[in-house]
Coordinates of C-alpha atoms (C1' of nucleotides) in Angstrom, one line a residue:
Chain W
M290 CA 38.9 8.4 -15.9
A291 CA 38.8 7.2 -12.8
T292 CA 40.9 7.9 -9.9
E293 CA 40.0 10.5 -7.6
I294 CA 37.2 13.0 -9.4
P295 CA 37.1 16.9 -7.9
D296 CA 34.1 17.3 -5.9
I297 CA 34.0 20.6 -8.2
V298 CA 33.7 18.6 -10.6
I299 CA 30.8 16.5 -9.0
G300 CA 29.4 20.2 -8.1
R301 CA 28.5 21.1 -11.7
L302 CA 26.8 17.7 -12.9
P303 CA 23.7 18.9 -11.7
L304 CA 23.7 22.0 -13.9
Y305 CA 24.4 20.0 -16.6
L306 CA 21.7 17.7 -15.8
R307 CA 19.5 20.4 -15.2
A308 CA 20.2 22.3 -18.7
L309 CA 19.9 19.3 -20.5
T310 CA 16.8 18.2 -19.5
H311 CA 15.2 21.9 -20.1
L312 CA 16.6 21.2 -23.5
A313 CA 14.8 17.9 -23.7
E314 CA 11.3 19.3 -22.7
K315 CA 11.6 21.6 -25.5
G316 CA 12.3 19.0 -28.2
Q317 CA 15.7 18.8 -28.8
T318 CA 17.2 15.9 -29.2
T319 CA 21.3 16.9 -29.5
T320 CA 23.5 19.3 -28.3
S321 CA 27.2 20.6 -28.2
S322 CA 29.6 21.6 -25.2
H323 CA 29.5 24.5 -27.2
E324 CA 25.7 25.3 -26.3
L325 CA 25.7 24.1 -23.4
G326 CA 28.5 25.8 -22.5
Q327 CA 26.9 29.2 -23.7
R328 CA 23.4 28.4 -21.3
L329 CA 25.6 27.9 -17.9
G330 CA 28.1 30.6 -18.5
I331 CA 30.9 27.9 -18.8
S332 CA 33.5 27.4 -21.1
S333 CA 32.8 24.5 -24.0
A334 CA 36.2 23.2 -22.9
Q335 CA 35.4 22.7 -19.5
I336 CA 32.4 20.7 -20.0
R337 CA 34.2 18.1 -22.3
K338 CA 36.6 17.9 -19.7
D339 CA 34.5 17.5 -16.9
L340 CA 32.2 14.7 -18.4
S341 CA 35.7 13.2 -19.7
H342 CA 36.0 11.6 -16.2
F343 CA 33.6 9.6 -16.4
G344 CA 33.4 8.0 -19.8
E345 CA 33.1 9.2 -23.8
F346 CA 29.7 10.1 -24.3
G347 CA 29.7 12.6 -27.1
K348 CA 30.4 12.0 -31.1
Q349 CA 32.8 14.0 -32.8
G350 CA 30.8 16.0 -35.1
T351 CA 27.8 15.7 -33.7
G352 CA 27.6 16.3 -29.8
Y353 CA 26.1 14.8 -27.7
H354 CA 22.6 12.9 -27.4
I355 CA 20.8 14.6 -25.1
N356 CA 18.5 11.9 -23.7
F357 CA 21.7 9.1 -23.3
L358 CA 23.7 12.2 -21.7
I359 CA 20.9 12.4 -19.4
D360 CA 20.2 8.6 -18.8
Q361 CA 24.3 9.0 -18.1
L362 CA 24.3 11.7 -15.1
R363 CA 20.8 10.2 -13.6
H364 CA 23.2 6.9 -12.9
I365 CA 26.8 9.0 -12.1
L366 CA 24.5 10.8 -9.5
H367 CA 22.7 7.8 -8.1
L368 CA 19.8 9.3 -9.6
N369 CA 18.2 6.2 -11.2
L370 CA 16.0 5.8 -7.8
V371 CA 13.9 8.0 -6.0
W372 CA 15.6 9.3 -2.7
S373 CA 12.9 9.5 0.1
I374 CA 13.9 12.4 2.2
A375 CA 13.1 14.5 5.5
I376 CA 11.9 17.7 5.9
V377 CA 12.8 18.7 9.7
G378 CA 10.8 21.9 10.8
A379 CA 7.3 22.7 9.6
G380 CA 7.5 26.5 9.8
Y381 CA 7.1 29.4 6.9
L382 CA 10.3 27.2 5.4
G383 CA 9.3 23.6 5.9
H384 CA 6.0 24.4 4.1
A385 CA 8.0 26.3 1.6
L386 CA 9.6 22.9 1.1
A387 CA 7.7 20.8 1.6
H388 CA 5.5 22.2 -1.2
Y389 CA 8.1 22.7 -3.8
Q390 CA 7.1 20.8 -7.4
G391 CA 10.3 20.4 -8.3
F392 CA 11.3 17.1 -6.0
E393 CA 9.6 14.2 -7.5
Q394 CA 11.0 15.0 -11.4
R395 CA 14.4 15.4 -10.2
G396 CA 14.6 12.6 -8.1
F397 CA 13.4 13.1 -4.5
R398 CA 10.5 12.4 -2.4
V399 CA 9.6 14.4 0.5
A400 CA 8.6 11.2 2.8
W401 CA 8.7 12.9 6.0
V402 CA 8.0 15.9 8.0
F403 CA 8.7 16.4 11.4
D404 CA 8.5 19.6 14.0
N405 CA 8.1 19.9 17.8
D406 CA 5.3 22.0 17.9
P407 CA 2.5 20.1 19.4
Q408 CA 0.2 21.9 17.4
R409 CA 1.4 21.4 14.0
V410 CA 1.9 17.8 14.7
G411 CA -1.1 15.8 13.0
E412 CA -1.4 18.4 10.5
T413 CA -0.9 17.7 6.8
V414 CA 1.6 19.1 5.0
N415 CA 1.2 18.7 0.8
G416 CA 0.1 15.3 1.8
V417 CA 2.2 14.5 4.3
E418 CA 1.6 14.1 8.0
V419 CA 3.7 16.1 10.3
R420 CA 5.2 13.7 13.0
H421 CA 6.5 15.1 16.2
I422 CA 10.4 15.2 16.3
N423 CA 10.4 12.8 19.4
D424 CA 9.2 9.9 16.7
M425 CA 12.1 11.3 14.2
I426 CA 14.8 8.9 15.1
A427 CA 12.7 5.5 15.0
C428 CA 11.1 6.4 11.8
L429 CA 14.1 7.5 9.7
R430 CA 16.2 4.7 11.0
E431 CA 13.5 2.1 10.3
E432 CA 13.1 3.2 6.6
H433 CA 16.7 3.6 6.1
V434 CA 16.1 7.2 5.0
Q435 CA 19.3 9.6 4.6
M436 CA 18.8 13.0 3.3
A437 CA 17.3 15.6 5.2
L438 CA 16.1 18.9 4.8
L439 CA 17.0 21.3 7.8
A440 CA 14.4 23.9 8.5
V441 CA 14.5 24.7 12.1
P442 CA 15.6 28.0 14.1
T443 CA 18.9 28.6 14.4
E444 CA 19.1 27.6 18.3
A445 CA 18.0 24.2 17.7
A446 CA 19.9 23.1 14.7
Q447 CA 22.8 21.9 15.7
E448 CA 21.0 19.7 18.2
T449 CA 18.5 18.7 15.6
A450 CA 21.5 17.8 13.6
D451 CA 22.8 15.7 16.1
M452 CA 19.6 13.7 16.4
L453 CA 19.6 13.3 12.7
I454 CA 22.9 11.6 12.6
E455 CA 22.0 9.4 15.1
A456 CA 18.9 8.2 13.0
G457 CA 21.4 7.2 10.2
I458 CA 21.1 10.7 8.1
T459 CA 24.6 10.8 6.4
A460 CA 23.5 14.0 3.6
I461 CA 22.0 17.0 5.7
L462 CA 20.9 20.6 3.1
S463 CA 20.9 22.8 6.2
Y464 CA 19.2 26.2 6.2
A465 CA 20.3 27.3 9.3
P466 CA 23.1 30.3 9.4
I467 CA 25.6 28.3 11.4
N468 CA 28.0 25.5 10.4
L469 CA 27.4 22.3 12.0
K470 CA 29.6 20.4 13.7
V471 CA 29.2 16.6 11.8
P472 CA 31.4 13.4 12.1
V473 CA 33.2 12.6 9.2
G474 CA 31.3 10.7 6.6
V475 CA 28.7 13.2 7.1
Q476 CA 28.0 15.7 4.3
V477 CA 26.2 18.7 4.6
Q478 CA 25.2 21.3 2.4
Y479 CA 24.3 24.8 3.4
S480 CA 21.5 27.5 2.3
D481 CA 22.1 31.0 3.5
P482 CA 20.4 33.9 1.5
V483 CA 22.5 36.7 3.2
V484 CA 25.2 35.3 2.7
Q485 CA 24.9 35.0 -0.6
M486 CA 23.2 38.9 -0.9
Q487 CA 26.1 40.0 1.4
R488 CA 28.5 38.8 -1.4
M489 CA 26.5 41.0 -3.7
T490 CA 26.5 43.9 -2.0
Y491 CA 30.0 43.8 -2.0
Y492 CA 29.7 44.8 -5.7
L493 CA 27.0 47.4 -5.7
N494 CA 27.7 50.7 -5.5
A495 CA 26.6 52.1 -1.9
T496 CA 26.3 55.7 -2.8
A497 CA 23.2 54.9 -4.6
Q498 CA 21.2 53.8 -1.8
Y499 CA 19.2 55.7 0.6
P500 CA 21.5 55.7 3.7
E501 CA 20.7 54.3 7.6
T502 CA 22.0 52.8 10.4
Chain A
M92 CA 47.3 44.2 -1.0
A93 CA 44.6 46.4 -3.7
T94 CA 44.3 45.3 -7.3
E95 CA 41.7 42.7 -7.9
I96 CA 40.2 40.8 -5.0
P97 CA 39.8 37.6 -5.8
D98 CA 35.7 37.1 -5.8
I99 CA 36.2 33.6 -4.1
V100 CA 37.6 35.5 -1.5
I101 CA 35.0 38.1 -1.0
G102 CA 32.5 34.7 -1.2
R103 CA 34.2 34.0 2.1
L104 CA 33.9 37.1 3.8
P105 CA 30.1 36.8 4.9
L106 CA 31.1 33.5 6.5
Y107 CA 33.8 35.3 8.5
L108 CA 31.3 37.8 9.5
R109 CA 28.6 35.5 10.4
A110 CA 31.2 33.5 12.5
L111 CA 32.5 36.3 14.2
T112 CA 29.0 37.6 15.2
H113 CA 28.5 34.5 17.2
L114 CA 31.3 35.0 19.2
A115 CA 30.8 38.5 19.5
E116 CA 27.0 37.1 21.1
K117 CA 28.4 35.1 23.1
G118 CA 30.5 37.8 24.5
Q119 CA 34.0 36.8 23.3
T120 CA 36.3 40.1 22.5
T121 CA 38.9 38.3 21.0
T122 CA 39.8 35.1 18.4
S123 CA 42.4 34.1 16.2
S124 CA 42.7 33.1 12.7
H125 CA 42.9 29.4 14.3
E126 CA 39.5 29.3 16.5
L127 CA 38.4 30.9 13.3
G128 CA 39.1 28.1 11.0
Q129 CA 38.3 25.5 13.0
R130 CA 34.6 26.7 13.2
L131 CA 34.4 27.0 9.6
G132 CA 36.4 24.3 8.6
I133 CA 39.2 26.6 6.7
S134 CA 42.8 26.8 7.5
S135 CA 44.3 29.3 9.4
A136 CA 46.3 30.9 6.5
Q137 CA 43.7 31.1 4.6
I138 CA 41.7 33.5 6.7
R139 CA 45.1 35.4 7.3
K140 CA 45.5 35.6 3.6
D141 CA 42.3 36.6 3.0
L142 CA 41.8 39.3 5.5
S143 CA 45.5 40.4 4.5
H144 CA 43.6 42.1 1.2
F145 CA 42.0 44.7 2.6
G146 CA 44.6 45.6 5.1
E147 CA 46.1 44.7 9.0
F148 CA 43.8 43.4 11.2
G149 CA 45.3 41.5 13.8
K150 CA 47.9 41.5 16.3
Q151 CA 50.7 39.2 17.0
G152 CA 50.5 37.0 20.1
T153 CA 46.4 38.4 20.7
G154 CA 45.0 37.7 17.1
Y155 CA 42.2 39.7 16.2
H156 CA 39.3 41.9 18.1
I157 CA 36.4 40.5 17.3
N158 CA 34.3 43.9 17.2
F159 CA 36.9 46.0 15.4
L160 CA 36.8 43.2 12.7
I161 CA 33.0 43.0 12.1
D162 CA 32.6 46.6 11.8
Q163 CA 36.0 46.4 9.2
L164 CA 33.7 43.1 7.5
R165 CA 30.6 45.5 7.3
H166 CA 32.6 48.4 5.4
I167 CA 34.2 45.9 2.8
L168 CA 31.4 44.3 2.2
H169 CA 29.0 47.8 2.3
L170 CA 27.5 46.7 5.4
N171 CA 27.1 50.0 7.0
L172 CA 24.1 50.9 5.6
V173 CA 20.2 48.7 5.4
W174 CA 19.9 47.5 2.0
S175 CA 16.1 47.8 1.1
I176 CA 15.4 44.6 -1.0
A177 CA 12.4 43.4 -3.2
I178 CA 10.9 40.3 -2.7
V179 CA 8.9 39.1 -6.2
G180 CA 6.7 36.4 -5.9
A181 CA 4.4 35.9 -2.6
G182 CA 3.9 32.1 -3.0
Y183 CA 5.3 30.1 -0.2
L184 CA 8.6 30.7 -0.9
G185 CA 8.0 34.5 -1.1
H186 CA 6.0 34.3 2.6
A187 CA 9.2 32.3 3.9
L188 CA 11.6 34.4 2.7
A189 CA 9.5 37.8 3.7
H190 CA 9.1 36.0 7.7
Y191 CA 12.8 35.5 7.3
Q192 CA 13.9 36.9 10.8
G193 CA 17.7 37.3 10.0
F194 CA 17.7 40.1 7.5
E195 CA 17.2 43.2 10.1
Q196 CA 20.4 42.3 11.6
R197 CA 22.7 41.3 8.7
G198 CA 22.2 44.4 6.2
F199 CA 18.6 43.9 4.6
R200 CA 15.2 45.1 4.8
V201 CA 12.2 43.8 3.1
A202 CA 10.9 47.2 1.7
W203 CA 8.6 45.3 -1.4
V204 CA 6.9 42.3 -1.8
F205 CA 5.0 41.5 -5.8
D206 CA 2.9 38.8 -7.0
N207 CA 0.7 38.9 -10.2
D208 CA -2.4 37.1 -8.5
P209 CA -4.9 39.9 -7.9
Q210 CA -5.8 37.6 -5.1
R211 CA -2.5 38.3 -3.2
V212 CA -2.6 41.9 -4.3
G213 CA -3.3 44.0 -0.8
E214 CA -2.9 41.1 1.5
T215 CA 0.0 41.7 4.2
V216 CA 3.4 39.8 4.5
N217 CA 5.0 40.1 7.7
G218 CA 3.9 43.8 7.7
V219 CA 4.7 44.6 4.2
E220 CA 1.7 45.2 1.7
V221 CA 1.7 42.9 -1.2
R222 CA 1.6 44.8 -4.7
H223 CA 0.9 44.3 -7.9
I224 CA 3.5 43.2 -10.7
N225 CA 2.5 45.3 -12.7
D226 CA 3.2 48.4 -10.4
M227 CA 7.0 46.7 -9.6
I228 CA 9.6 48.9 -12.4
A229 CA 7.9 52.3 -10.8
C230 CA 8.4 51.3 -7.3
L231 CA 11.5 49.9 -7.6
R232 CA 13.2 52.5 -9.7
E233 CA 11.9 55.7 -7.8
E234 CA 13.4 54.1 -4.7
H235 CA 16.7 53.0 -6.5
V236 CA 16.4 49.6 -4.9
Q237 CA 19.3 47.3 -6.0
M238 CA 19.0 43.4 -4.7
A239 CA 15.5 41.7 -5.7
L240 CA 14.8 37.9 -4.3
L241 CA 13.4 36.2 -6.9
A242 CA 10.6 33.5 -6.0
V243 CA 8.2 33.1 -8.8
P244 CA 7.3 29.8 -11.0
T245 CA 10.2 28.9 -13.5
E246 CA 8.3 29.7 -16.7
A247 CA 7.9 33.2 -15.1
A248 CA 11.8 33.7 -14.0
Q249 CA 13.0 34.8 -17.0
E250 CA 10.7 37.5 -17.7
T251 CA 10.6 38.6 -14.4
A252 CA 14.0 39.1 -14.3
D253 CA 14.0 41.4 -17.1
M254 CA 11.4 43.4 -15.3
L255 CA 13.8 43.6 -13.0
I256 CA 16.7 44.9 -14.6
E257 CA 14.3 47.6 -16.2
A258 CA 13.5 48.7 -13.1
G259 CA 17.2 49.2 -12.6
I260 CA 17.8 45.9 -10.3
T261 CA 21.8 45.1 -10.3
A262 CA 21.5 42.0 -7.9
I263 CA 19.7 39.4 -8.0
L264 CA 19.1 36.1 -5.7
S265 CA 16.9 33.6 -7.7
Y266 CA 15.2 30.4 -6.6
A267 CA 14.0 29.5 -10.1
P268 CA 16.0 26.6 -11.3
I269 CA 17.4 27.8 -14.5
N270 CA 20.0 29.8 -15.6
L271 CA 19.1 33.6 -16.4
K272 CA 20.7 36.0 -19.2
V273 CA 21.2 39.0 -17.8
P274 CA 23.2 42.1 -18.8
V275 CA 27.0 42.5 -17.8
G276 CA 27.1 44.7 -14.3
V277 CA 24.3 42.5 -13.0
Q278 CA 25.1 40.2 -10.5
V279 CA 23.0 37.2 -10.1
Q280 CA 23.0 34.6 -7.3
Y281 CA 20.9 31.2 -7.7
S282 CA 19.7 29.0 -4.6
D283 CA 18.3 25.6 -6.2
P284 CA 18.1 23.2 -3.4
V285 CA 18.0 20.4 -5.9
V286 CA 21.4 21.2 -7.2
Q287 CA 22.8 21.1 -4.0
M288 CA 20.7 17.2 -3.2
Q289 CA 22.3 15.9 -6.4
R290 CA 25.7 17.0 -5.1
M291 CA 25.1 14.7 -2.3
T292 CA 23.6 11.6 -4.0
Y293 CA 26.4 11.0 -5.8
Y294 CA 28.4 10.3 -2.1
L295 CA 25.6 8.3 -1.3
N296 CA 25.4 4.6 -1.0
A297 CA 22.5 3.9 -3.2
T298 CA 22.3 0.1 -2.6
A299 CA 21.0 1.2 1.1
Q300 CA 18.2 3.0 -0.1
Y301 CA 15.1 1.6 -0.7
P302 CA 14.5 0.9 -4.7
E303 CA 12.5 2.4 -7.3
T304 CA 11.6 3.2 -11.4
Chain H
dC143 C1' 33.8 9.8 -53.4
dT144 C1' 35.7 14.2 -51.7
dA145 C1' 35.8 18.8 -49.4
dG146 C1' 34.6 21.2 -46.1
dA147 C1' 32.3 22.1 -41.3
dA148 C1' 31.1 20.7 -37.0
dT149 C1' 32.7 18.6 -33.1
dT150 C1' 35.1 15.4 -29.3
dG151 C1' 38.9 13.9 -25.9
dT152 C1' 42.5 15.3 -24.2
dG153 C1' 48.0 16.6 -23.3
dA154 C1' 50.3 20.4 -22.4
dA155 C1' 50.0 24.9 -20.2
dA156 C1' 48.6 28.9 -18.3
dA157 C1' 45.9 30.8 -14.1
dG158 C1' 44.1 30.4 -10.1
dT159 C1' 44.2 28.9 -5.1
dT160 C1' 45.8 26.7 -1.0
dG161 C1' 49.2 25.5 2.3
dC162 C1' 53.5 25.7 5.0
dA163 C1' 56.7 27.9 7.2
dC164 C1' 59.5 31.7 9.3
dG165 C1' 60.3 36.7 10.8
dA166 C1' 58.6 39.6 13.8
dA167 C1' 55.6 41.5 17.2
dT168 C1' 52.9 40.7 21.5
dG169 C1' 51.5 39.5 26.6
dG170 C1' 52.1 36.5 30.5
dT171 C1' 55.0 34.4 33.8
dT172 C1' 58.6 33.5 36.3
Chain X
dA111 C1' 64.5 41.7 32.5
dA112 C1' 64.9 37.3 30.3
dC113 C1' 61.6 33.6 29.0
dC114 C1' 58.2 31.5 26.8
dA115 C1' 53.6 30.7 24.2
dT116 C1' 51.1 33.0 20.6
dT117 C1' 50.1 34.9 16.7
dC118 C1' 50.0 37.4 12.6
dG119 C1' 51.2 38.6 7.7
dT120 C1' 53.3 36.9 3.7
dG121 C1' 57.1 35.2 0.5
dC122 C1' 57.1 30.7 -1.7
dA123 C1' 56.0 26.7 -3.0
dA124 C1' 52.5 22.8 -3.9
dC125 C1' 48.2 21.8 -5.6
dT126 C1' 43.9 22.6 -8.3
dT127 C1' 41.1 24.6 -12.0
dT128 C1' 40.6 26.5 -16.0
dT129 C1' 42.0 27.1 -21.0
dC130 C1' 44.3 26.4 -24.9
dA131 C1' 44.9 24.2 -29.1
dC132 C1' 44.6 20.0 -32.3
dA133 C1' 44.3 15.2 -33.9
dA134 C1' 40.9 12.2 -34.5
dT135 C1' 36.3 11.5 -35.9
dT136 C1' 31.8 12.3 -37.9
dC137 C1' 27.9 14.4 -40.9
dT138 C1' 26.4 17.1 -44.8
dA139 C1' 26.4 18.4 -49.4
dG140 C1' 27.6 18.3 -54.1

DNA sequence: CTAGAATTGTGAAAAGTTGCACGAATGGTT
DNA sequence: AACCATTCGTGCAACTTTTCACAATTCTAG
């Protein structure tokens, strides 16, 4: 317990939380590391060891009380409050994100949407008014927003990230297919569908595919 | 060289490919493991070791010829042909994916879009006609489509995945926040923004956030 | 109250991954 | 030609992550 907890462990906690919430919604009240592992495709020992970094949450013979464990994980991940987030870029992707129904239940609230297209500014997306990107720094600074979803065209991604950092943002989920340069202390997560798809084609049988090029 | 190449290595190749393509577009013709590593936040030794699983692509003193290495990586990842993909679910997310401009350049073509809403069937999304999900199995089987992007509501995700597998799909990129049960031989990649966001909140300073709940 | 099944938390071993450091090769410069 | 600065590919060592396996605890049921 304590010292430095590996990032790879932190990365699995949201998956545990998601699976536990799913079980809770089905009305189940307790579970075991074995059951959880089965659902997630992870060994039961790994789940037990991961959790043991933070305390002793289970009971021998019984397993884990689901609601209790959910509560603990929420605290560990700082999800016992609602995080306001900004969506930057109100194109197709920005709209999809703004309409995503999974944020509220899981600790986030879309507080701001920004775009640089005057046509879009003033429009309302899922109840949130689109603001011009020129107002972004002032808005986010004032409200101490810490997290942003970056959904702008690739060419604009780095400069927009720079603005976000100037605005005090310290966590960015970027959908642009480039590596952002950010100062230490700023976290970045990436989501690039093509990278995930290309990882799979390695294992696919190319001869079964209709050729081209 | 040869034997079994670790999956973690495969997962980095698309990132190398992306960075190399970026350099090529800027007009650069050669690069080094050091330069590439800097851009990606990866050690140069790791890049060299990863590539050495597949052959010797560099030259001492000079580094790598970018176009040559791109070509090699494309072959390794089976991107020397264009993969037809299906998008299932034509909601906000399905639309965003269908309009994504990065597929063509990087080895993929949106060949099919499916939805179960009669209102949407017949509509055209970025030049592709939306078909009813009832026709899905027949369409995909006939064309030997191997990859699908799953963008349906959570409740429908598992049953839709089952249909995809019945249709012969062997690689799924799922946007639903659940773990899919699939037979061996079927690959699944997941994309859940909230999981990535929750991973970051662990490191964020909760006291700086306006409270709630 | 006891026996047996279930399940945790964890130390130690095994497996996997990354980084170091160096010989060998290359190209540019004097 | 000789030297120097680069840079690769790689064996080995260091580090990280996962798995094993078991004592300890709990619950159930007769």
